[in-house]
Each structure stands twice: as C-alpha cells, then as structure tokens.
Amino acid sequence: MNSVNRALLQTKVLIKFSEHPSSADANIVLLIAQFFNRVQKRGARRMLKSKMWQLTAILMLISDWSQCIKSQEITVDPPENIGIDDPGHLGPLYIYWTAPTSLTNLTACSMRYHLEYFNTYQSRWTVIRTVRTWYRAQFDLEKEVRVRISTLLKGACTNGTELKSPFTEMVLPPNNTGPVGSRVQGFGCVFYQKEFMECTWETSLEEPTPSQYSLYYWHREMEQAEECPQYIHSNGVRTGCKFTEESLPEFSDFNICINSSSPKVVLRSAFFSLQIQNYGTSQQVKPAAIETVHLEASPDRRLQVQWDLPNERIPRHCLEYEVEAREEGVGGQLLLQRNVTNEMTLTSLSMDGAQRKCFRVRSRMHHYCADRGFWSDWSRWSCHSDTESDAVVGSAVIIGIIISVLILSLFGWALWRTWKAREGERMPFGPLHKLMEYSKELSAHSNFNKTRENQ
C-alpha cells in the first residue's frame, strides 16, 4: 500500500472518529480529515511526486492548524454571582446568576446556560437550558436545595462547535429548626363536592404544651402568603383549616406551611404542595352523599335500582357508583353483594329466594378526573319485601269485602224502610199508633187526677 492509499485510509478513520466531536481534539481531527479529502480531489497521486506539492501541503496544514488553535484560545468560564432568593411563597425560589466576565465583550458567538436542579418531589435532576440569567422553580423547603449551572458557547469563535464550561454549584440547607418529632403528623386534604376543601393534621409526637398551630398558604393569584381563613378545632386545639371555593384556583400549585409556636421550644415547620386541578386536587375528592334510591319490581320478579344525584358541581361523567345489596333469605340470614357501575341504574337483580332486599349507593370520582377518588357517605337503605305485594293484595281483598258488605247493608236497610212505609199506610192503627194513643190516654188521666187533688 503506497503513501497515498495509507493517507486515504487514515482519512476515513479520522472522519469516522469525528462524526460526533465532543471536544477541541475532535475538531482538529476533523480539519485533518478535510485536508486529506481535498488532497484526494486534486489528484494526490500526481502531486505527491513533486516537492512543490509537499510545500503546498505543509502550508495548507499550517493554515488549518492555525485556525484550529485560534478557536481553542477561547476559554469558557462558568456563570458568576449565582444566588437563590426566597420571595416568601412557601416553595417557589428564584435562581439568578450573571454572565462570566471573560465573555462579556464576545460578539462572534451566542451564549446560553445549562441549569440543573434536584427535584425532591421526583427524586431526579431537572435540566433547563435558557438564555436568561434567572429561573423560577418549585422546591420542598424541608429538604436541601441543590443547583448547578454552566455556560454554553457556540458560533464563529468556536468554528460552530458548542463549548461547555465546568459547573458552578450552590447548595442551600433547609431552615429546619426544632426537634424532628415536633413536626405535625398525618396531614391530608379532602375536596368536598368541588365546593370547599378541608385540610387536617394531627398533633406532633413531641409537642410541648401549651402550643398553637398556624397554617399559611399561597398560590399564583396571591401577592403574598396569608393565614388560614377558617380553622377547625378539636378540644380547643387547631387541627385543620377549611378553604372556600374562592381560595382554590384551578391548575395551580397550592403551597401550605404549618408551624407551631410554643414559649418553651421552637417547633419544626412542615411544608406541603398540592396541585389544584380542574375537578380536584392531588389529594382526595369526596362527593356528596346520594339522597334518594328508587326501587321498582318487574313482573318477572327482578328489581331495578335507580338513584338521584345531589346538587353539586362535580360533572356526572366523572363519577362512578357502588351499589350494596342486602337480602334476607330463608331463615333470616343476611347476604351482601356489591356492584360498581358508571351508570345511574342497576337492573336484573333477582328476588328469587329472598324475602326482603335492601339497597344503598355511594359515589366517587374515578381516575380520569381526579388523582385519587374518595368514596362519599352511603345513602340511606331503600328496601323492597317480597311479602309486601301479597300483603297489599290481601289488604285490597279485605277492603273490597268490607265495602261490599257495607253496600249490601245499605241496600237492605233502604228496602226495609220502603217496606215499613208501605205497611204503615195499610194499618193506620198499627202498634206504633196504638202506643201513641195509649200515651195520650195516660197523659189525660194524669191531668184529671191533678185537678181533683186541687179541689
């Protein structure tokens, strides 16, 4: 293999090596590969025989090498004056920095920044690339804040290659004072009927008495954090906070801080961040209880269960239902059955073998509309008895018999009065008339005796 073929082979290797350059050395290799390509195009076999070509080749290499060295003279420094500012929004922090002084007067290249911060909610690094010199991110203030940033430079001054500076890092420790056990326990929020939300907590394990909890909250529509609008008390101690609909903006971070004051010791603060979504929060959503359950029996001894939704703002398509059936079989034993459905009716429930069957219904938001669904309270039991229809029929028969007897009695009494009236016309001196005449005679005789006594 002659020198030209060896040069061409080396060119192919160098080109393959420089397909994805990641440093200045790769750029130099790329320039050399480009030189050998030009040599091949100009007829390397003929040019290598002359000394003139050797001089030309040396000059070309020197020219390309000088351009490469010139691009490598640029040193990319990391950003300066990095800092973190807390505006008092209970989680969002502002990260700011300035451009490196060594690149202030550089105009032949564009500059941007590679920012990374550790997302404690997802336990991973989040990467941001921006041309600005600040960035706003949500942090858990109970944990360490870790940020690192570098400078990215690209343009004519780097021969089109993007150069990256080393990282400059900043770590902000959490401001957690007080014993670990003094933090509140069991914090949770329930969104009721998409109308109000209640957040509750339990007292800490190492809470000194007397002490009082305070809750502060913030969202994007507020200029600064505010205290709980309505506390929930238990035995004189604050154990929760109630938020009205006006305090719950949709599609926004809802940041909460709970701290406690005590004259004896400083207690540890607790920070929470909720996601207020269109139909709920990242916490639990609880619909209102169903008020009325209707039962209808069909001739084939099957039941149809229907229910009415309460007046609330949760859309119907976001709800699913659980129907619980309780039946009393032969001997009085209780049998329970449960069915989950997306419809507001449940049919084909046979009454065979059951003397009495009762139903109740509850609802919850399914995962299409809320992160976590929370079952509502059960409705009241609505019962249907298999003997109720027989009792109704028996009662109807008895009532019919009584009515028939009354009608026949009235008809017979009317006939008897008519017959008696006719008998009175034929015998004017009947028993009744005789009794009246006898009464008159007794009255006249009594008056005669009184007259004689007076004389």
Short mmCIF file of C-alpha atoms in Angstrom, two decimals:
data_model
loop_
_atom_site.label_atom_id
_atom_site.label_comp_id
_atom_site.label_asym_id
_atom_site.label_seq_id
_atom_site.Cartn_x
_atom_site.Cartn_y
_atom_site.Cartn_z
CA MET A 1 0.00 0.00 0.00
CA ASN A 2 1.58 3.32 -1.09
CA SER A 3 1.59 6.52 0.93
CA VAL A 4 -1.47 7.97 -0.81
CA ASN A 5 -3.64 4.94 -0.09
CA ARG A 6 -2.46 4.95 3.51
CA ALA A 7 -3.39 8.63 3.73
CA LEU A 8 -6.83 7.95 2.28
CA LEU A 9 -7.40 5.08 4.75
CA GLN A 10 -6.35 7.30 7.62
CA THR A 11 -8.76 9.94 6.34
CA LYS A 12 -11.70 7.51 6.50
CA VAL A 13 -10.75 6.51 10.05
CA LEU A 14 -10.45 10.14 11.12
CA ILE A 15 -13.77 11.04 9.54
CA LYS A 16 -15.47 8.18 11.34
CA PHE A 17 -13.86 9.25 14.62
CA SER A 18 -15.02 12.86 14.16
CA GLU A 19 -18.69 12.21 13.34
CA HIS A 20 -19.72 13.24 16.86
CA PRO A 21 -16.99 15.57 18.14
CA SER A 22 -17.24 16.32 21.81
CA SER A 23 -14.04 18.29 22.40
CA ALA A 24 -11.48 20.53 20.74
CA ASP A 25 -9.34 17.49 19.80
CA ALA A 26 -12.16 16.11 17.74
CA ASN A 27 -12.33 19.40 15.82
CA ILE A 28 -8.63 19.16 14.98
CA VAL A 29 -9.11 15.60 13.72
CA LEU A 30 -11.98 16.84 11.57
CA LEU A 31 -9.75 19.52 9.97
CA ILE A 32 -7.09 16.97 9.13
CA ALA A 33 -9.70 14.70 7.58
CA GLN A 34 -10.98 17.59 5.48
CA PHE A 35 -7.40 18.25 4.28
CA PHE A 36 -6.97 14.68 3.05
CA ASN A 37 -10.26 14.94 1.20
CA ARG A 38 -9.00 17.99 -0.66
CA VAL A 39 -5.81 16.15 -1.46
CA GLN A 40 -7.81 13.30 -2.97
CA LYS A 41 -9.88 15.68 -5.11
CA ARG A 42 -6.83 17.45 -6.53
CA GLY A 43 -5.12 14.28 -7.67
CA ALA A 44 -2.92 13.12 -4.85
CA ARG A 45 -1.00 10.56 -6.93
CA ARG A 46 0.49 13.22 -9.22
CA MET A 47 1.01 15.95 -6.58
CA LEU A 48 2.93 13.75 -4.15
CA LYS A 49 5.76 13.33 -6.74
CA SER A 50 6.73 16.96 -6.68
CA LYS A 51 8.41 18.93 -3.94
CA MET A 52 6.22 21.84 -4.78
CA TRP A 53 3.19 19.89 -3.68
CA GLN A 54 4.86 18.96 -0.40
CA LEU A 55 5.42 22.66 0.32
CA THR A 56 1.80 23.39 -0.60
CA ALA A 57 0.56 20.61 1.69
CA ILE A 58 2.62 21.94 4.59
CA LEU A 59 1.23 25.44 4.09
CA MET A 60 -2.35 24.10 3.97
CA LEU A 61 -1.84 22.13 7.19
CA ILE A 62 -0.30 25.15 8.91
CA SER A 63 -3.23 27.31 7.81
CA ASP A 64 -5.88 24.87 9.02
CA TRP A 65 -3.97 24.18 12.24
CA SER A 66 -3.63 27.88 13.00
CA GLN A 67 -7.39 28.35 12.63
CA CYS A 68 -7.99 25.41 14.99
CA ILE A 69 -5.52 26.75 17.53
CA LYS A 70 -7.17 30.17 17.33
CA SER A 71 -10.59 28.65 18.16
CA GLN A 72 -9.05 26.80 21.09
CA GLU A 73 -7.72 30.01 22.59
CA ILE A 74 -11.27 30.80 23.87
CA THR A 75 -11.79 29.74 27.48
CA VAL A 76 -15.42 29.20 28.54
CA ASP A 77 -15.89 30.14 32.16
CA PRO A 78 -18.95 29.22 34.29
CA PRO A 79 -21.55 31.84 35.30
CA GLU A 80 -20.78 34.13 38.19
CA ASN A 81 -22.63 35.56 41.21
CA ILE A 82 -25.06 32.67 41.45
CA GLY A 83 -27.69 33.07 44.16
CA ILE A 84 -31.09 31.87 45.37
CA ASP A 85 -33.85 34.19 46.54
CA ASP A 86 -36.93 33.19 48.57
CA PRO A 87 -39.90 35.56 47.93
CA GLY A 88 -41.91 34.02 50.77
CA HIS A 89 -44.25 31.94 48.59
CA LEU A 90 -43.69 28.75 50.64
CA GLY A 91 -41.89 26.83 47.88
CA PRO A 92 -41.03 28.76 44.70
CA LEU A 93 -37.44 30.07 44.66
CA TYR A 94 -35.67 32.40 42.21
CA ILE A 95 -32.26 31.25 40.94
CA TYR A 96 -30.16 34.03 39.44
CA TRP A 97 -26.62 34.49 38.05
CA THR A 98 -24.52 36.72 35.78
CA ALA A 99 -22.54 36.02 32.60
CA PRO A 100 -18.83 35.26 33.04
CA THR A 101 -16.71 38.40 32.87
CA SER A 102 -14.28 36.83 30.41
CA LEU A 103 -17.03 36.52 27.77
CA THR A 104 -18.67 39.90 28.26
CA ASN A 105 -17.20 41.51 25.10
CA LEU A 106 -17.52 38.42 22.92
CA THR A 107 -19.76 39.13 19.91
CA ALA A 108 -18.89 36.38 17.43
CA CYS A 109 -20.67 33.68 19.47
CA SER A 110 -24.03 33.21 21.15
CA MET A 111 -24.20 32.30 24.81
CA ARG A 112 -26.78 30.40 26.86
CA TYR A 113 -26.85 28.50 30.14
CA HIS A 114 -27.30 24.89 31.21
CA LEU A 115 -29.17 24.77 34.55
CA GLU A 116 -29.78 21.69 36.66
CA TYR A 117 -31.62 21.49 39.98
CA PHE A 118 -32.53 18.45 42.06
CA ASN A 119 -36.29 17.89 42.10
CA THR A 120 -37.01 16.35 45.50
CA TYR A 121 -40.64 15.64 44.57
CA GLN A 122 -39.49 13.31 41.76
CA SER A 123 -36.04 12.40 43.17
CA ARG A 124 -34.18 13.34 39.97
CA TRP A 125 -32.29 16.21 38.36
CA THR A 126 -34.30 18.58 36.18
CA VAL A 127 -32.42 20.12 33.23
CA ILE A 128 -33.21 23.57 31.85
CA ARG A 129 -31.44 25.43 29.00
CA THR A 130 -32.13 29.14 28.78
CA VAL A 131 -30.68 32.42 27.52
CA ARG A 132 -31.95 34.29 30.58
CA THR A 133 -29.93 34.85 33.71
CA TRP A 134 -32.65 33.70 36.14
CA TYR A 135 -35.10 30.85 36.61
CA ARG A 136 -38.03 30.15 38.96
CA ALA A 137 -38.58 26.62 40.30
CA GLN A 138 -40.66 24.88 42.99
CA PHE A 139 -38.74 23.34 45.91
CA ASP A 140 -39.54 21.43 49.07
CA LEU A 141 -38.23 23.79 51.73
CA GLU A 142 -37.89 20.96 54.22
CA LYS A 143 -35.09 19.49 52.11
CA GLU A 144 -31.75 20.63 50.76
CA VAL A 145 -31.80 22.88 47.66
CA ARG A 146 -29.15 21.83 45.13
CA VAL A 147 -28.42 23.86 41.97
CA ARG A 148 -25.63 23.73 39.37
CA ILE A 149 -25.17 25.79 36.22
CA SER A 150 -22.69 26.09 33.32
CA THR A 151 -22.12 28.32 30.29
CA LEU A 152 -22.72 27.16 26.70
CA LEU A 153 -20.87 28.97 23.87
CA LYS A 154 -21.35 28.45 20.15
CA GLY A 155 -20.67 30.40 16.96
CA ALA A 156 -17.90 31.57 14.66
CA CYS A 157 -15.47 31.86 17.52
CA THR A 158 -15.76 28.11 18.16
CA ASN A 159 -15.99 27.03 14.48
CA GLY A 160 -19.67 26.18 15.04
CA THR A 161 -18.94 23.80 17.89
CA GLU A 162 -20.78 24.29 21.20
CA LEU A 163 -18.34 24.55 24.09
CA LYS A 164 -19.43 23.99 27.67
CA SER A 165 -17.88 25.38 30.82
CA PRO A 166 -17.45 23.48 34.09
CA PHE A 167 -20.34 23.57 36.56
CA THR A 168 -20.64 26.07 39.33
CA GLU A 169 -22.76 24.71 42.16
CA MET A 170 -24.74 26.06 45.09
CA VAL A 171 -26.32 24.15 47.97
CA LEU A 172 -28.85 25.78 50.29
CA PRO A 173 -29.50 23.82 53.51
CA PRO A 174 -33.08 23.66 54.84
CA ASN A 175 -34.05 26.00 57.64
CA ASN A 176 -35.37 23.21 59.84
CA THR A 177 -35.08 24.19 63.47
CA GLY A 178 -36.59 22.25 66.31
CA PRO A 179 -36.81 18.52 67.06
CA VAL A 180 -37.85 16.18 64.25
CA GLY A 181 -40.77 14.87 66.29
CA SER A 182 -42.21 18.36 66.71
CA ARG A 183 -43.42 18.42 63.10
CA VAL A 184 -47.17 17.89 62.53
CA GLN A 185 -48.26 14.38 61.59
CA GLY A 186 -50.95 12.86 59.35
CA PHE A 187 -51.55 15.87 57.09
CA GLY A 188 -54.19 15.37 54.39
CA CYS A 189 -56.77 17.31 52.39
CA VAL A 190 -60.24 16.31 51.15
CA PHE A 191 -62.06 18.27 48.44
CA TYR A 192 -65.80 18.12 49.21
CA GLN A 193 -68.21 18.32 46.25
CA LYS A 194 -65.74 20.60 44.42
CA GLU A 195 -67.01 23.40 46.63
CA PHE A 196 -64.69 23.53 49.63
CA MET A 197 -61.57 21.77 50.90
CA GLU A 198 -60.62 20.73 54.40
CA CYS A 199 -57.00 20.06 55.37
CA THR A 200 -56.45 18.35 58.70
CA TRP A 201 -53.45 17.25 60.72
CA GLU A 202 -52.56 15.52 63.97
CA THR A 203 -50.56 16.97 66.80
CA SER A 204 -46.86 16.18 66.83
CA LEU A 205 -45.33 13.47 68.98
CA GLU A 206 -43.09 15.87 70.89
CA GLU A 207 -45.42 18.83 71.15
CA PRO A 208 -44.84 20.85 74.31
CA THR A 209 -47.88 22.35 75.97
CA PRO A 210 -49.18 24.93 75.63
CA SER A 211 -48.64 25.40 71.86
CA GLN A 212 -50.75 26.57 68.94
CA TYR A 213 -50.58 25.63 65.25
CA SER A 214 -50.83 28.15 62.43
CA LEU A 215 -51.37 27.46 58.71
CA TYR A 216 -50.25 29.75 55.89
CA TYR A 217 -50.98 29.24 52.20
CA TRP A 218 -50.07 30.77 48.84
CA HIS A 219 -50.98 30.33 45.18
CA ARG A 220 -50.13 32.18 41.99
CA GLU A 221 -53.00 34.66 42.26
CA MET A 222 -51.76 35.94 45.63
CA GLU A 223 -49.10 38.58 46.18
CA GLN A 224 -48.02 37.10 49.50
CA ALA A 225 -48.86 34.21 51.79
CA GLU A 226 -51.90 34.50 54.05
CA GLU A 227 -53.14 32.72 57.16
CA CYS A 228 -55.92 30.11 57.20
CA PRO A 229 -59.34 31.76 56.67
CA GLN A 230 -61.23 29.31 58.94
CA TYR A 231 -59.58 26.96 61.43
CA ILE A 232 -61.04 23.61 62.50
CA HIS A 233 -60.78 22.99 66.27
CA SER A 234 -60.78 19.83 68.34
CA ASN A 235 -60.82 20.17 72.14
CA GLY A 236 -59.73 23.77 71.79
CA VAL A 237 -56.71 22.92 69.58
CA ARG A 238 -56.35 23.80 65.90
CA THR A 239 -56.39 20.56 63.92
CA GLY A 240 -57.38 21.73 60.44
CA CYS A 241 -58.28 24.50 58.04
CA LYS A 242 -61.29 24.96 55.76
CA PHE A 243 -60.82 26.64 52.37
CA THR A 244 -63.76 28.00 50.42
CA GLU A 245 -64.11 27.75 46.65
CA GLU A 246 -62.76 31.28 46.18
CA SER A 247 -59.47 30.20 47.79
CA LEU A 248 -58.92 27.33 45.33
CA PRO A 249 -57.73 28.44 41.87
CA GLU A 250 -57.67 25.73 39.23
CA PHE A 251 -54.49 24.40 37.60
CA SER A 252 -52.15 25.95 40.15
CA ASP A 253 -49.68 24.97 42.87
CA PHE A 254 -51.25 25.38 46.30
CA ASN A 255 -48.44 25.74 48.83
CA ILE A 256 -49.01 25.26 52.57
CA CYS A 257 -46.84 25.81 55.60
CA ILE A 258 -47.82 24.66 59.10
CA ASN A 259 -45.80 25.86 62.05
CA SER A 260 -46.33 25.93 65.77
CA SER A 261 -45.43 28.39 68.45
CA SER A 262 -44.51 27.47 71.98
CA PRO A 263 -42.95 29.54 74.76
CA LYS A 264 -40.63 26.66 75.65
CA VAL A 265 -39.10 25.49 72.35
CA VAL A 266 -39.04 26.30 68.64
CA LEU A 267 -41.02 23.66 66.73
CA ARG A 268 -40.27 22.40 63.23
CA SER A 269 -42.27 23.76 60.28
CA ALA A 270 -43.93 21.50 57.71
CA PHE A 271 -44.33 22.38 54.01
CA PHE A 272 -46.79 20.84 51.54
CA SER A 273 -47.60 21.48 47.88
CA LEU A 274 -50.90 20.47 46.27
CA GLN A 275 -51.90 20.51 42.61
CA ILE A 276 -55.34 22.10 42.16
CA GLN A 277 -56.73 20.50 39.00
CA ASN A 278 -59.94 21.03 37.07
CA TYR A 279 -62.01 18.51 39.04
CA GLY A 280 -59.98 18.09 42.19
CA THR A 281 -56.58 18.06 43.79
CA SER A 282 -53.72 15.66 44.10
CA GLN A 283 -55.34 14.82 47.43
CA GLN A 284 -58.73 13.12 47.83
CA VAL A 285 -62.01 14.34 46.37
CA LYS A 286 -65.20 13.43 48.21
CA PRO A 287 -68.62 13.82 46.53
CA ALA A 288 -71.84 14.48 48.42
CA ALA A 289 -73.96 11.56 49.60
CA ILE A 290 -76.75 10.33 47.32
CA GLU A 291 -80.08 11.29 48.84
CA THR A 292 -82.73 9.08 47.20
CA VAL A 293 -82.70 5.47 45.94
CA HIS A 294 -85.71 4.18 43.97
CA LEU A 295 -86.73 0.51 43.66
CA GLU A 296 -89.11 -0.90 41.06
CA ALA A 297 -90.14 -4.55 40.78
CA SER A 298 -90.93 -6.07 37.40
CA PRO A 299 -93.41 -8.92 36.70
CA ASP A 300 -90.51 -11.36 36.26
CA ARG A 301 -89.51 -10.79 39.91
CA ARG A 302 -86.49 -8.64 39.08
CA LEU A 303 -85.61 -5.28 40.60
CA GLN A 304 -84.41 -2.07 39.03
CA VAL A 305 -82.42 0.26 41.26
CA GLN A 306 -82.16 3.96 40.37
CA TRP A 307 -80.83 6.96 42.28
CA ASP A 308 -80.74 10.73 42.05
CA LEU A 309 -77.57 12.81 42.20
CA PRO A 310 -77.28 15.60 44.78
CA ASN A 311 -76.98 19.18 43.62
CA GLU A 312 -73.20 19.63 43.34
CA ARG A 313 -70.61 20.86 40.84
CA ILE A 314 -68.95 17.54 40.07
CA PRO A 315 -69.77 16.53 36.46
CA ARG A 316 -71.78 13.35 36.08
CA HIS A 317 -69.24 11.75 33.72
CA CYS A 318 -66.58 11.96 36.46
CA LEU A 319 -68.48 9.74 38.90
CA GLU A 320 -68.67 6.02 39.43
CA TYR A 321 -71.03 4.26 41.82
CA GLU A 322 -71.01 1.33 44.19
CA VAL A 323 -74.32 -0.40 44.92
CA GLU A 324 -74.57 -2.57 48.01
CA ALA A 325 -77.41 -5.09 48.26
CA ARG A 326 -78.52 -6.73 51.50
CA GLU A 327 -81.08 -9.51 51.38
CA GLU A 328 -82.76 -11.73 53.94
CA GLY A 329 -83.13 -15.28 52.74
CA VAL A 330 -84.92 -18.27 54.19
CA GLY A 331 -84.16 -18.45 57.88
CA GLY A 332 -83.43 -14.72 58.14
CA GLN A 333 -79.74 -14.87 57.20
CA LEU A 334 -78.16 -11.74 55.63
CA LEU A 335 -76.39 -11.89 52.29
CA LEU A 336 -74.35 -8.90 50.95
CA GLN A 337 -73.49 -8.14 47.35
CA ARG A 338 -71.63 -5.18 45.84
CA ASN A 339 -71.55 -3.91 42.28
CA VAL A 340 -69.58 -0.99 40.77
CA THR A 341 -71.04 0.78 37.74
CA ASN A 342 -70.71 4.02 35.79
CA GLU A 343 -74.45 4.19 35.16
CA MET A 344 -77.13 5.61 37.44
CA THR A 345 -79.22 2.47 37.32
CA LEU A 346 -78.71 -1.21 38.07
CA THR A 347 -81.08 -3.88 36.80
CA SER A 348 -81.50 -7.67 36.62
CA LEU A 349 -81.36 -8.16 40.36
CA SER A 350 -83.48 -11.23 41.05
CA MET A 351 -85.65 -11.55 44.17
CA ASP A 352 -85.67 -15.34 44.00
CA GLY A 353 -85.09 -16.85 47.42
CA ALA A 354 -85.13 -13.52 49.25
CA GLN A 355 -87.93 -12.34 51.48
CA ARG A 356 -86.57 -8.80 51.80
CA LYS A 357 -83.92 -6.94 49.82
CA CYS A 358 -82.38 -3.52 50.64
CA PHE A 359 -80.03 -1.28 48.68
CA ARG A 360 -77.78 1.70 49.31
CA VAL A 361 -75.45 3.62 46.96
CA ARG A 362 -72.32 5.74 47.23
CA SER A 363 -70.16 7.55 44.64
CA ARG A 364 -66.62 8.69 43.99
CA MET A 365 -64.62 10.43 41.26
CA HIS A 366 -62.74 7.99 39.04
CA HIS A 367 -59.12 8.41 37.98
CA TYR A 368 -59.97 10.16 34.70
CA CYS A 369 -60.99 13.31 36.59
CA ALA A 370 -59.01 13.16 39.85
CA ASP A 371 -55.75 11.66 41.02
CA ARG A 372 -57.42 9.94 43.95
CA GLY A 373 -61.12 9.24 44.41
CA PHE A 374 -62.65 9.23 47.88
CA TRP A 375 -65.96 7.40 48.43
CA SER A 376 -68.88 9.52 49.55
CA ASP A 377 -71.03 8.60 52.53
CA TRP A 378 -73.59 5.86 51.94
CA SER A 379 -77.16 6.75 51.10
CA ARG A 380 -79.99 5.55 53.31
CA TRP A 381 -81.20 1.98 52.88
CA SER A 382 -84.12 1.52 50.48
CA CYS A 383 -85.88 -1.84 50.92
CA HIS A 384 -88.33 -3.99 48.98
CA SER A 385 -90.06 -7.02 50.57
CA ASP A 386 -91.38 -10.00 48.64
CA THR A 387 -94.30 -10.27 51.09
CA GLU A 388 -95.27 -6.66 50.65
CA SER A 389 -97.06 -7.38 47.38
CA ASP A 390 -99.02 -10.26 48.98
CA ALA A 391 -99.95 -8.07 51.90
CA VAL A 392 -101.14 -5.36 49.57
CA VAL A 393 -103.27 -7.82 47.63
CA GLY A 394 -104.71 -9.26 50.85
CA SER A 395 -105.50 -5.81 52.17
CA ALA A 396 -107.18 -4.91 48.92
CA VAL A 397 -109.35 -8.05 49.09
CA ILE A 398 -110.37 -7.36 52.68
CA ILE A 399 -111.19 -3.76 51.90
CA GLY A 400 -113.24 -4.90 48.91
CA ILE A 401 -115.20 -7.35 51.08
CA ILE A 402 -115.88 -4.67 53.69
CA ILE A 403 -117.08 -2.23 51.05
CA SER A 404 -119.32 -4.90 49.51
CA VAL A 405 -120.84 -5.72 52.90
CA LEU A 406 -121.48 -2.04 53.59
CA ILE A 407 -123.14 -1.57 50.20
CA LEU A 408 -125.35 -4.62 50.70
CA SER A 409 -126.26 -3.46 54.22
CA LEU A 410 -127.24 -0.04 52.99
CA PHE A 411 -129.27 -1.55 50.17
CA GLY A 412 -131.09 -3.89 52.57
CA TRP A 413 -131.77 -1.07 55.03
CA ALA A 414 -133.29 1.04 52.21
CA LEU A 415 -135.54 -1.84 51.19
CA TRP A 416 -136.63 -2.36 54.78
CA ARG A 417 -137.56 1.32 55.18
CA THR A 418 -139.54 1.25 51.99
CA TRP A 419 -141.44 -1.88 53.09
CA LYS A 420 -142.17 -0.39 56.52
CA ALA A 421 -143.51 2.79 54.99
CA ARG A 422 -145.93 0.79 52.86
CA GLU A 423 -147.03 -1.28 55.88
CA GLY A 424 -147.82 1.93 57.84
CA GLU A 425 -150.19 3.21 55.13
CA ARG A 426 -152.27 -0.02 55.17
CA MET A 427 -152.61 -0.26 59.01
CA PRO A 428 -153.11 3.22 60.42
CA PHE A 429 -153.81 1.70 63.91
CA GLY A 430 -150.72 -0.37 63.95
CA PRO A 431 -148.59 -0.94 67.02
CA LEU A 432 -146.94 2.42 66.73
CA HIS A 433 -150.28 4.21 66.57
CA LYS A 434 -151.60 2.18 69.49
CA LEU A 435 -148.59 3.17 71.52
CA MET A 436 -149.20 6.83 70.70
CA GLU A 437 -152.91 6.58 71.66
CA TYR A 438 -152.04 4.85 74.93
CA SER A 439 -149.55 7.62 75.71
CA LYS A 440 -152.27 10.23 75.14
CA GLU A 441 -154.69 8.41 77.45
CA LEU A 442 -152.09 8.23 80.19
CA SER A 443 -151.41 11.94 79.86
CA ALA A 444 -155.18 12.83 80.08
CA HIS A 445 -155.68 10.59 83.10
CA SER A 446 -152.73 12.20 84.88
CA ASN A 447 -154.17 15.69 84.31
CA PHE A 448 -157.62 14.61 85.67
CA ASN A 449 -156.07 13.32 88.88
CA LYS A 450 -154.19 16.58 89.43
CA THR A 451 -157.43 18.57 89.03
CA ARG A 452 -159.25 16.54 91.67
CA GLU A 453 -156.42 16.91 94.11
CA ASN A 454 -156.51 20.68 93.74
CA GLN A 455 -160.23 20.75 94.50
#
